Amino acid sequence: MDYLGVNKGVISGGHTYGRLNNYLGEVAGRFPERLLALASIKEWKADDPAVQDELITAIRENRSTRFVFRYSQIHREGRHELSETGFLTVSGA
């Protein structure tokens, strides 16, 4: 980062390796002035209280200040629209 003149970086995990919110929070916590961690959730279960709790934990305890919501992932359990009940609260719509 220093070599390229980057002051702050963003780190994010995807679904491939499972939930990395704790790990990414730890890494960002080591260098809070340099790294910002993005939390991720199972978008297709965004209306599940357990998934919402996971997001809240990532924000409060793991120093994640933003989260990733991949709209393309909501199809996994037959979901198709963010307008379905439950998504409005999570997406901020």
PDB file of N, CA and C in Angstrom:
ATOM      1  N   MET A   1       0.829  -1.178   0.000  1.00  0.00           N
ATOM      2  CA  MET A   1       0.000   0.000   0.000  1.00  0.00           C
ATOM      3  C   MET A   1       0.879   1.249   0.000  1.00  0.00           C
ATOM      4  N   ASP A   2       1.899   1.241   0.844  1.00  0.00           N
ATOM      5  CA  ASP A   2       2.783   2.403   0.903  1.00  0.00           C
ATOM      6  C   ASP A   2       3.482   2.635  -0.437  1.00  0.00           C
ATOM      7  N   TYR A   3       3.939   1.572  -1.047  1.00  0.00           N
ATOM      8  CA  TYR A   3       4.661   1.663  -2.311  1.00  0.00           C
ATOM      9  C   TYR A   3       3.814   2.326  -3.390  1.00  0.00           C
ATOM     10  N   LEU A   4       2.512   2.021  -3.388  1.00  0.00           N
ATOM     11  CA  LEU A   4       1.612   2.575  -4.397  1.00  0.00           C
ATOM     12  C   LEU A   4       0.943   3.875  -3.968  1.00  0.00           C
ATOM     13  N   GLY A   5       1.225   4.317  -2.750  1.00  0.00           N
ATOM     14  CA  GLY A   5       0.636   5.557  -2.268  1.00  0.00           C
ATOM     15  C   GLY A   5      -0.811   5.425  -1.832  1.00  0.00           C
ATOM     16  N   VAL A   6      -1.213   4.217  -1.451  1.00  0.00           N
ATOM     17  CA  VAL A   6      -2.583   3.978  -0.992  1.00  0.00           C
ATOM     18  C   VAL A   6      -2.648   4.237   0.508  1.00  0.00           C
ATOM     19  N   ASN A   7      -3.522   5.131   0.925  1.00  0.00           N
ATOM     20  CA  ASN A   7      -3.640   5.479   2.339  1.00  0.00           C
ATOM     21  C   ASN A   7      -4.508   4.519   3.122  1.00  0.00           C
ATOM     22  N   LYS A   8      -5.578   4.047   2.501  1.00  0.00           N
ATOM     23  CA  LYS A   8      -6.517   3.173   3.199  1.00  0.00           C
ATOM     24  C   LYS A   8      -7.056   2.136   2.227  1.00  0.00           C
ATOM     25  N   GLY A   9      -7.198   0.899   2.721  1.00  0.00           N
ATOM     26  CA  GLY A   9      -7.703  -0.182   1.887  1.00  0.00           C
ATOM     27  C   GLY A   9      -8.967  -0.790   2.462  1.00  0.00           C
ATOM     28  N   VAL A  10      -9.705  -1.469   1.615  1.00  0.00           N
ATOM     29  CA  VAL A  10     -10.936  -2.150   2.008  1.00  0.00           C
ATOM     30  C   VAL A  10     -10.715  -3.646   1.825  1.00  0.00           C
ATOM     31  N   ILE A  11     -11.051  -4.432   2.869  1.00  0.00           N
ATOM     32  CA  ILE A  11     -10.950  -5.882   2.757  1.00  0.00           C
ATOM     33  C   ILE A  11     -12.339  -6.491   2.884  1.00  0.00           C
ATOM     34  N   SER A  12     -12.577  -7.497   2.068  1.00  0.00           N
ATOM     35  CA  SER A  12     -13.899  -8.106   2.009  1.00  0.00           C
ATOM     36  C   SER A  12     -13.767  -9.587   1.703  1.00  0.00           C
ATOM     37  N   GLY A  13     -14.632 -10.387   2.296  1.00  0.00           N
ATOM     38  CA  GLY A  13     -14.671 -11.816   1.996  1.00  0.00           C
ATOM     39  C   GLY A  13     -15.922 -12.125   1.198  1.00  0.00           C
ATOM     40  N   GLY A  14     -15.867 -13.167   0.438  1.00  0.00           N
ATOM     41  CA  GLY A  14     -17.036 -13.580  -0.331  1.00  0.00           C
ATOM     42  C   GLY A  14     -17.657 -14.815   0.287  1.00  0.00           C
ATOM     43  N   HIS A  15     -18.462 -15.501  -0.477  1.00  0.00           N
ATOM     44  CA  HIS A  15     -19.125 -16.704   0.018  1.00  0.00           C
ATOM     45  C   HIS A  15     -18.281 -17.959  -0.161  1.00  0.00           C
ATOM     46  N   THR A  16     -17.258 -17.895  -0.968  1.00  0.00           N
ATOM     47  CA  THR A  16     -16.462 -19.074  -1.289  1.00  0.00           C
ATOM     48  C   THR A  16     -15.841 -19.719  -0.060  1.00  0.00           C
ATOM     49  N   TYR A  17     -15.315 -18.916   0.842  1.00  0.00           N
ATOM     50  CA  TYR A  17     -14.594 -19.445   1.995  1.00  0.00           C
ATOM     51  C   TYR A  17     -15.392 -19.361   3.283  1.00  0.00           C
ATOM     52  N   GLY A  18     -16.676 -19.159   3.196  1.00  0.00           N
ATOM     53  CA  GLY A  18     -17.508 -19.063   4.389  1.00  0.00           C
ATOM     54  C   GLY A  18     -17.502 -17.662   4.969  1.00  0.00           C
ATOM     55  N   ARG A  19     -18.035 -17.533   6.164  1.00  0.00           N
ATOM     56  CA  ARG A  19     -18.109 -16.232   6.818  1.00  0.00           C
ATOM     57  C   ARG A  19     -16.742 -15.852   7.368  1.00  0.00           C
ATOM     58  N   LEU A  20     -16.221 -14.738   6.940  1.00  0.00           N
ATOM     59  CA  LEU A  20     -14.919 -14.255   7.380  1.00  0.00           C
ATOM     60  C   LEU A  20     -15.035 -12.985   8.208  1.00  0.00           C
ATOM     61  N   ASN A  21     -16.225 -12.655   8.665  1.00  0.00           N
ATOM     62  CA  ASN A  21     -16.422 -11.395   9.370  1.00  0.00           C
ATOM     63  C   ASN A  21     -15.504 -11.256  10.580  1.00  0.00           C
ATOM     64  N   ASN A  22     -15.380 -12.305  11.389  1.00  0.00           N
ATOM     65  CA  ASN A  22     -14.519 -12.230  12.573  1.00  0.00           C
ATOM     66  C   ASN A  22     -13.066 -12.001  12.183  1.00  0.00           C
ATOM     67  N   TYR A  23     -12.591 -12.799  11.243  1.00  0.00           N
ATOM     68  CA  TYR A  23     -11.200 -12.694  10.813  1.00  0.00           C
ATOM     69  C   TYR A  23     -10.901 -11.320  10.208  1.00  0.00           C
ATOM     70  N   LEU A  24     -11.750 -10.871   9.309  1.00  0.00           N
ATOM     71  CA  LEU A  24     -11.522  -9.572   8.678  1.00  0.00           C
ATOM     72  C   LEU A  24     -11.565  -8.449   9.703  1.00  0.00           C
ATOM     73  N   GLY A  25     -12.449  -8.589  10.697  1.00  0.00           N
ATOM     74  CA  GLY A  25     -12.501  -7.600  11.770  1.00  0.00           C
ATOM     75  C   GLY A  25     -11.214  -7.561  12.572  1.00  0.00           C
ATOM     76  N   GLU A  26     -10.646  -8.747  12.836  1.00  0.00           N
ATOM     77  CA  GLU A  26      -9.375  -8.819  13.563  1.00  0.00           C
ATOM     78  C   GLU A  26      -8.254  -8.155  12.768  1.00  0.00           C
ATOM     79  N   VAL A  27      -8.196  -8.450  11.480  1.00  0.00           N
ATOM     80  CA  VAL A  27      -7.155  -7.879  10.627  1.00  0.00           C
ATOM     81  C   VAL A  27      -7.291  -6.360  10.564  1.00  0.00           C
ATOM     82  N   ALA A  28      -8.488  -5.881  10.324  1.00  0.00           N
ATOM     83  CA  ALA A  28      -8.708  -4.430  10.258  1.00  0.00           C
ATOM     84  C   ALA A  28      -8.424  -3.783  11.609  1.00  0.00           C
ATOM     85  N   GLY A  29      -8.696  -4.513  12.701  1.00  0.00           N
ATOM     86  CA  GLY A  29      -8.429  -3.995  14.038  1.00  0.00           C
ATOM     87  C   GLY A  29      -6.949  -3.791  14.317  1.00  0.00           C
ATOM     88  N   ARG A  30      -6.095  -4.547  13.639  1.00  0.00           N
ATOM     89  CA  ARG A  30      -4.646  -4.387  13.808  1.00  0.00           C
ATOM     90  C   ARG A  30      -4.140  -3.107  13.148  1.00  0.00           C
ATOM     91  N   PHE A  31      -4.844  -2.681  12.113  1.00  0.00           N
ATOM     92  CA  PHE A  31      -4.428  -1.498  11.353  1.00  0.00           C
ATOM     93  C   PHE A  31      -5.635  -0.598  11.078  1.00  0.00           C
ATOM     94  N   PRO A  32      -6.306  -0.122  12.122  1.00  0.00           N
ATOM     95  CA  PRO A  32      -7.560   0.623  11.914  1.00  0.00           C
ATOM     96  C   PRO A  32      -7.405   1.898  11.093  1.00  0.00           C
ATOM     97  N   GLU A  33      -6.224   2.472  11.108  1.00  0.00           N
ATOM     98  CA  GLU A  33      -6.014   3.689  10.330  1.00  0.00           C
ATOM     99  C   GLU A  33      -5.750   3.382   8.859  1.00  0.00           C
ATOM    100  N   ARG A  34      -5.522   2.095   8.546  1.00  0.00           N
ATOM    101  CA  ARG A  34      -5.185   1.716   7.175  1.00  0.00           C
ATOM    102  C   ARG A  34      -6.208   0.820   6.496  1.00  0.00           C
ATOM    103  N   LEU A  35      -6.977   0.032   7.286  1.00  0.00           N
ATOM    104  CA  LEU A  35      -7.884  -0.950   6.688  1.00  0.00           C
ATOM    105  C   LEU A  35      -9.318  -0.782   7.164  1.00  0.00           C
ATOM    106  N   LEU A  36     -10.243  -1.012   6.268  1.00  0.00           N
ATOM    107  CA  LEU A  36     -11.674  -1.007   6.556  1.00  0.00           C
ATOM    108  C   LEU A  36     -12.213  -2.377   6.168  1.00  0.00           C
ATOM    109  N   ALA A  37     -12.880  -3.054   7.110  1.00  0.00           N
ATOM    110  CA  ALA A  37     -13.433  -4.385   6.835  1.00  0.00           C
ATOM    111  C   ALA A  37     -14.897  -4.272   6.434  1.00  0.00           C
ATOM    112  N   LEU A  38     -15.273  -5.008   5.400  1.00  0.00           N
ATOM    113  CA  LEU A  38     -16.670  -5.103   4.994  1.00  0.00           C
ATOM    114  C   LEU A  38     -17.245  -6.410   5.522  1.00  0.00           C
ATOM    115  N   ALA A  39     -18.379  -6.339   6.172  1.00  0.00           N
ATOM    116  CA  ALA A  39     -19.065  -7.545   6.642  1.00  0.00           C
ATOM    117  C   ALA A  39     -19.861  -8.135   5.489  1.00  0.00           C
ATOM    118  N   SER A  40     -20.046  -9.440   5.521  1.00  0.00           N
ATOM    119  CA  SER A  40     -20.902 -10.068   4.518  1.00  0.00           C
ATOM    120  C   SER A  40     -21.909 -10.967   5.217  1.00  0.00           C
ATOM    121  N   ILE A  41     -23.052 -11.146   4.575  1.00  0.00           N
ATOM    122  CA  ILE A  41     -24.112 -11.990   5.120  1.00  0.00           C
ATOM    123  C   ILE A  41     -24.625 -12.901   4.015  1.00  0.00           C
ATOM    124  N   LYS A  42     -25.449 -13.839   4.396  1.00  0.00           N
ATOM    125  CA  LYS A  42     -26.132 -14.678   3.413  1.00  0.00           C
ATOM    126  C   LYS A  42     -27.323 -13.864   2.898  1.00  0.00           C
ATOM    127  N   GLU A  43     -27.140 -13.212   1.766  1.00  0.00           N
ATOM    128  CA  GLU A  43     -28.161 -12.306   1.248  1.00  0.00           C
ATOM    129  C   GLU A  43     -29.508 -12.985   1.078  1.00  0.00           C
ATOM    130  N   TRP A  44     -29.490 -14.225   0.662  1.00  0.00           N
ATOM    131  CA  TRP A  44     -30.733 -14.952   0.414  1.00  0.00           C
ATOM    132  C   TRP A  44     -31.480 -15.264   1.702  1.00  0.00           C
ATOM    133  N   LYS A  45     -30.858 -15.003   2.854  1.00  0.00           N
ATOM    134  CA  LYS A  45     -31.522 -15.197   4.141  1.00  0.00           C
ATOM    135  C   LYS A  45     -31.524 -13.892   4.943  1.00  0.00           C
ATOM    136  N   ALA A  46     -31.503 -12.778   4.259  1.00  0.00           N
ATOM    137  CA  ALA A  46     -31.371 -11.485   4.925  1.00  0.00           C
ATOM    138  C   ALA A  46     -32.525 -11.169   5.860  1.00  0.00           C
ATOM    139  N   ASP A  47     -33.668 -11.814   5.670  1.00  0.00           N
ATOM    140  CA  ASP A  47     -34.795 -11.559   6.561  1.00  0.00           C
ATOM    141  C   ASP A  47     -34.801 -12.499   7.766  1.00  0.00           C
ATOM    142  N   ASP A  48     -33.824 -13.382   7.881  1.00  0.00           N
ATOM    143  CA  ASP A  48     -33.689 -14.301   9.011  1.00  0.00           C
ATOM    144  C   ASP A  48     -33.054 -13.544  10.184  1.00  0.00           C
ATOM    145  N   PRO A  49     -33.696 -13.532  11.358  1.00  0.00           N
ATOM    146  CA  PRO A  49     -33.138 -12.816  12.506  1.00  0.00           C
ATOM    147  C   PRO A  49     -31.713 -13.247  12.864  1.00  0.00           C
ATOM    148  N   ALA A  50     -31.368 -14.512  12.682  1.00  0.00           N
ATOM    149  CA  ALA A  50     -30.011 -14.975  12.988  1.00  0.00           C
ATOM    150  C   ALA A  50     -28.983 -14.330  12.056  1.00  0.00           C
ATOM    151  N   VAL A  51     -29.350 -14.160  10.797  1.00  0.00           N
ATOM    152  CA  VAL A  51     -28.452 -13.520   9.834  1.00  0.00           C
ATOM    153  C   VAL A  51     -28.330 -12.032  10.151  1.00  0.00           C
ATOM    154  N   GLN A  52     -29.426 -11.413  10.542  1.00  0.00           N
ATOM    155  CA  GLN A  52     -29.380 -10.009  10.935  1.00  0.00           C
ATOM    156  C   GLN A  52     -28.518  -9.829  12.182  1.00  0.00           C
ATOM    157  N   ASP A  53     -28.611 -10.768  13.134  1.00  0.00           N
ATOM    158  CA  ASP A  53     -27.766 -10.716  14.330  1.00  0.00           C
ATOM    159  C   ASP A  53     -26.290 -10.851  13.962  1.00  0.00           C
ATOM    160  N   GLU A  54     -26.003 -11.708  12.978  1.00  0.00           N
ATOM    161  CA  GLU A  54     -24.621 -11.865  12.518  1.00  0.00           C
ATOM    162  C   GLU A  54     -24.078 -10.542  11.976  1.00  0.00           C
ATOM    163  N   LEU A  55     -24.910  -9.827  11.244  1.00  0.00           N
ATOM    164  CA  LEU A  55     -24.497  -8.532  10.709  1.00  0.00           C
ATOM    165  C   LEU A  55     -24.279  -7.523  11.832  1.00  0.00           C
ATOM    166  N   ILE A  56     -25.187  -7.500  12.784  1.00  0.00           N
ATOM    167  CA  ILE A  56     -25.048  -6.579  13.919  1.00  0.00           C
ATOM    168  C   ILE A  56     -23.771  -6.879  14.691  1.00  0.00           C
ATOM    169  N   THR A  57     -23.491  -8.162  14.918  1.00  0.00           N
ATOM    170  CA  THR A  57     -22.262  -8.554  15.610  1.00  0.00           C
ATOM    171  C   THR A  57     -21.035  -8.103  14.831  1.00  0.00           C
ATOM    172  N   ALA A  58     -21.057  -8.292  13.526  1.00  0.00           N
ATOM    173  CA  ALA A  58     -19.923  -7.886  12.701  1.00  0.00           C
ATOM    174  C   ALA A  58     -19.674  -6.389  12.814  1.00  0.00           C
ATOM    175  N   ILE A  59     -20.729  -5.622  12.886  1.00  0.00           N
ATOM    176  CA  ILE A  59     -20.580  -4.171  12.972  1.00  0.00           C
ATOM    177  C   ILE A  59     -20.136  -3.741  14.365  1.00  0.00           C
ATOM    178  N   ARG A  60     -20.747  -4.293  15.392  1.00  0.00           N
ATOM    179  CA  ARG A  60     -20.452  -3.868  16.764  1.00  0.00           C
ATOM    180  C   ARG A  60     -19.155  -4.440  17.321  1.00  0.00           C
ATOM    181  N   GLU A  61     -18.884  -5.710  17.043  1.00  0.00           N
ATOM    182  CA  GLU A  61     -17.754  -6.376  17.685  1.00  0.00           C
ATOM    183  C   GLU A  61     -16.541  -6.568  16.782  1.00  0.00           C
ATOM    184  N   ASN A  62     -16.750  -6.619  15.493  1.00  0.00           N
ATOM    185  CA  ASN A  62     -15.644  -6.917  14.586  1.00  0.00           C
ATOM    186  C   ASN A  62     -15.145  -5.704  13.824  1.00  0.00           C
ATOM    187  N   ARG A  63     -15.592  -4.545  14.213  1.00  0.00           N
ATOM    188  CA  ARG A  63     -15.125  -3.292  13.613  1.00  0.00           C
ATOM    189  C   ARG A  63     -15.503  -3.118  12.141  1.00  0.00           C
ATOM    190  N   SER A  64     -16.446  -3.888  11.658  1.00  0.00           N
ATOM    191  CA  SER A  64     -16.905  -3.684  10.283  1.00  0.00           C
ATOM    192  C   SER A  64     -17.798  -2.449  10.276  1.00  0.00           C
ATOM    193  N   THR A  65     -17.545  -1.546   9.374  1.00  0.00           N
ATOM    194  CA  THR A  65     -18.335  -0.323   9.336  1.00  0.00           C
ATOM    195  C   THR A  65     -19.273  -0.266   8.138  1.00  0.00           C
ATOM    196  N   ARG A  66     -19.137  -1.211   7.241  1.00  0.00           N
ATOM    197  CA  ARG A  66     -20.002  -1.311   6.073  1.00  0.00           C
ATOM    198  C   ARG A  66     -20.317  -2.780   5.856  1.00  0.00           C
ATOM    199  N   PHE A  67     -21.276  -3.061   4.987  1.00  0.00           N
ATOM    200  CA  PHE A  67     -21.508  -4.456   4.648  1.00  0.00           C
ATOM    201  C   PHE A  67     -21.775  -4.612   3.165  1.00  0.00           C
ATOM    202  N   VAL A  68     -21.524  -5.806   2.693  1.00  0.00           N
ATOM    203  CA  VAL A  68     -21.709  -6.142   1.288  1.00  0.00           C
ATOM    204  C   VAL A  68     -23.046  -6.841   1.143  1.00  0.00           C
ATOM    205  N   PHE A  69     -23.874  -6.376   0.219  1.00  0.00           N
ATOM    206  CA  PHE A  69     -25.144  -7.040  -0.066  1.00  0.00           C
ATOM    207  C   PHE A  69     -25.181  -7.294  -1.558  1.00  0.00           C
ATOM    208  N   ARG A  70     -24.943  -8.530  -1.937  1.00  0.00           N
ATOM    209  CA  ARG A  70     -24.919  -8.887  -3.352  1.00  0.00           C
ATOM    210  C   ARG A  70     -26.327  -9.273  -3.796  1.00  0.00           C
ATOM    211  N   TYR A  71     -26.977  -8.373  -4.475  1.00  0.00           N
ATOM    212  CA  TYR A  71     -28.347  -8.585  -4.932  1.00  0.00           C
ATOM    213  C   TYR A  71     -28.464  -9.867  -5.745  1.00  0.00           C
ATOM    214  N   SER A  72     -27.432 -10.198  -6.483  1.00  0.00           N
ATOM    215  CA  SER A  72     -27.473 -11.383  -7.347  1.00  0.00           C
ATOM    216  C   SER A  72     -27.573 -12.682  -6.559  1.00  0.00           C
ATOM    217  N   GLN A  73     -27.338 -12.647  -5.250  1.00  0.00           N
ATOM    218  CA  GLN A  73     -27.352 -13.860  -4.439  1.00  0.00           C
ATOM    219  C   GLN A  73     -28.729 -14.221  -3.887  1.00  0.00           C
ATOM    220  N   ILE A  74     -29.722 -13.344  -3.989  1.00  0.00           N
ATOM    221  CA  ILE A  74     -31.001 -13.625  -3.328  1.00  0.00           C
ATOM    222  C   ILE A  74     -31.794 -14.729  -4.007  1.00  0.00           C
ATOM    223  N   HIS A  75     -31.407 -15.149  -5.187  1.00  0.00           N
ATOM    224  CA  HIS A  75     -32.121 -16.213  -5.909  1.00  0.00           C
ATOM    225  C   HIS A  75     -31.894 -17.594  -5.304  1.00  0.00           C
ATOM    226  N   ARG A  76     -30.954 -17.756  -4.407  1.00  0.00           N
ATOM    227  CA  ARG A  76     -30.533 -19.077  -3.931  1.00  0.00           C
ATOM    228  C   ARG A  76     -31.644 -19.915  -3.317  1.00  0.00           C
ATOM    229  N   GLU A  77     -32.594 -19.323  -2.682  1.00  0.00           N
ATOM    230  CA  GLU A  77     -33.692 -20.085  -2.091  1.00  0.00           C
ATOM    231  C   GLU A  77     -35.023 -19.693  -2.709  1.00  0.00           C
ATOM    232  N   GLY A  78     -34.999 -19.415  -3.992  1.00  0.00           N
ATOM    233  CA  GLY A  78     -36.230 -19.080  -4.692  1.00  0.00           C
ATOM    234  C   GLY A  78     -36.682 -17.653  -4.474  1.00  0.00           C
ATOM    235  N   ARG A  79     -35.829 -16.827  -3.888  1.00  0.00           N
ATOM    236  CA  ARG A  79     -36.161 -15.427  -3.680  1.00  0.00           C
ATOM    237  C   ARG A  79     -35.834 -14.685  -4.965  1.00  0.00           C
ATOM    238  N   HIS A  80     -36.611 -13.665  -5.266  1.00  0.00           N
ATOM    239  CA  HIS A  80     -36.368 -12.967  -6.519  1.00  0.00           C
ATOM    240  C   HIS A  80     -36.330 -11.449  -6.401  1.00  0.00           C
ATOM    241  N   GLU A  81     -36.980 -10.904  -5.426  1.00  0.00           N
ATOM    242  CA  GLU A  81     -37.076  -9.451  -5.360  1.00  0.00           C
ATOM    243  C   GLU A  81     -36.743  -8.940  -3.967  1.00  0.00           C
ATOM    244  N   LEU A  82     -36.084  -7.816  -3.906  1.00  0.00           N
ATOM    245  CA  LEU A  82     -35.815  -7.187  -2.614  1.00  0.00           C
ATOM    246  C   LEU A  82     -37.081  -6.639  -1.982  1.00  0.00           C
ATOM    247  N   SER A  83     -38.151  -6.539  -2.752  1.00  0.00           N
ATOM    248  CA  SER A  83     -39.404  -6.025  -2.204  1.00  0.00           C
ATOM    249  C   SER A  83     -40.130  -7.066  -1.363  1.00  0.00           C
ATOM    250  N   GLU A  84     -39.632  -8.321  -1.348  1.00  0.00           N
ATOM    251  CA  GLU A  84     -40.255  -9.339  -0.512  1.00  0.00           C
ATOM    252  C   GLU A  84     -40.134  -8.935   0.955  1.00  0.00           C
ATOM    253  N   THR A  85     -41.093  -9.337   1.755  1.00  0.00           N
ATOM    254  CA  THR A  85     -41.105  -9.009   3.173  1.00  0.00           C
ATOM    255  C   THR A  85     -39.779  -9.381   3.811  1.00  0.00           C
ATOM    256  N   GLY A  86     -39.237  -8.467   4.600  1.00  0.00           N
ATOM    257  CA  GLY A  86     -38.006  -8.727   5.327  1.00  0.00           C
ATOM    258  C   GLY A  86     -36.780  -8.082   4.730  1.00  0.00           C
ATOM    259  N   PHE A  87     -36.720  -7.959   3.410  1.00  0.00           N
ATOM    260  CA  PHE A  87     -35.540  -7.377   2.794  1.00  0.00           C
ATOM    261  C   PHE A  87     -35.478  -5.864   2.971  1.00  0.00           C
ATOM    262  N   LEU A  88     -36.627  -5.230   3.099  1.00  0.00           N
ATOM    263  CA  LEU A  88     -36.633  -3.773   3.182  1.00  0.00           C
ATOM    264  C   LEU A  88     -35.847  -3.270   4.378  1.00  0.00           C
ATOM    265  N   THR A  89     -35.962  -3.943   5.522  1.00  0.00           N
ATOM    266  CA  THR A  89     -35.250  -3.528   6.724  1.00  0.00           C
ATOM    267  C   THR A  89     -33.746  -3.648   6.531  1.00  0.00           C
ATOM    268  N   VAL A  90     -33.298  -4.741   5.955  1.00  0.00           N
ATOM    269  CA  VAL A  90     -31.876  -4.992   5.801  1.00  0.00           C
ATOM    270  C   VAL A  90     -31.261  -4.102   4.738  1.00  0.00           C
ATOM    271  N   SER A  91     -31.949  -3.930   3.628  1.00  0.00           N
ATOM    272  CA  SER A  91     -31.379  -3.178   2.513  1.00  0.00           C
ATOM    273  C   SER A  91     -31.463  -1.666   2.718  1.00  0.00           C
ATOM    274  N   GLY A  92     -32.270  -1.231   3.671  1.00  0.00           N
ATOM    275  CA  GLY A  92     -32.409   0.190   3.924  1.00  0.00           C
ATOM    276  C   GLY A  92     -33.368   0.875   2.979  1.00  0.00           C
ATOM    277  N   ALA A  93     -34.115   0.108   2.211  1.00  0.00           N
ATOM    278  CA  ALA A  93     -35.050   0.689   1.243  1.00  0.00           C
ATOM    279  C   ALA A  93     -36.230   1.333   1.942  1.00  0.00           C
TER     280      ALA A  93
END
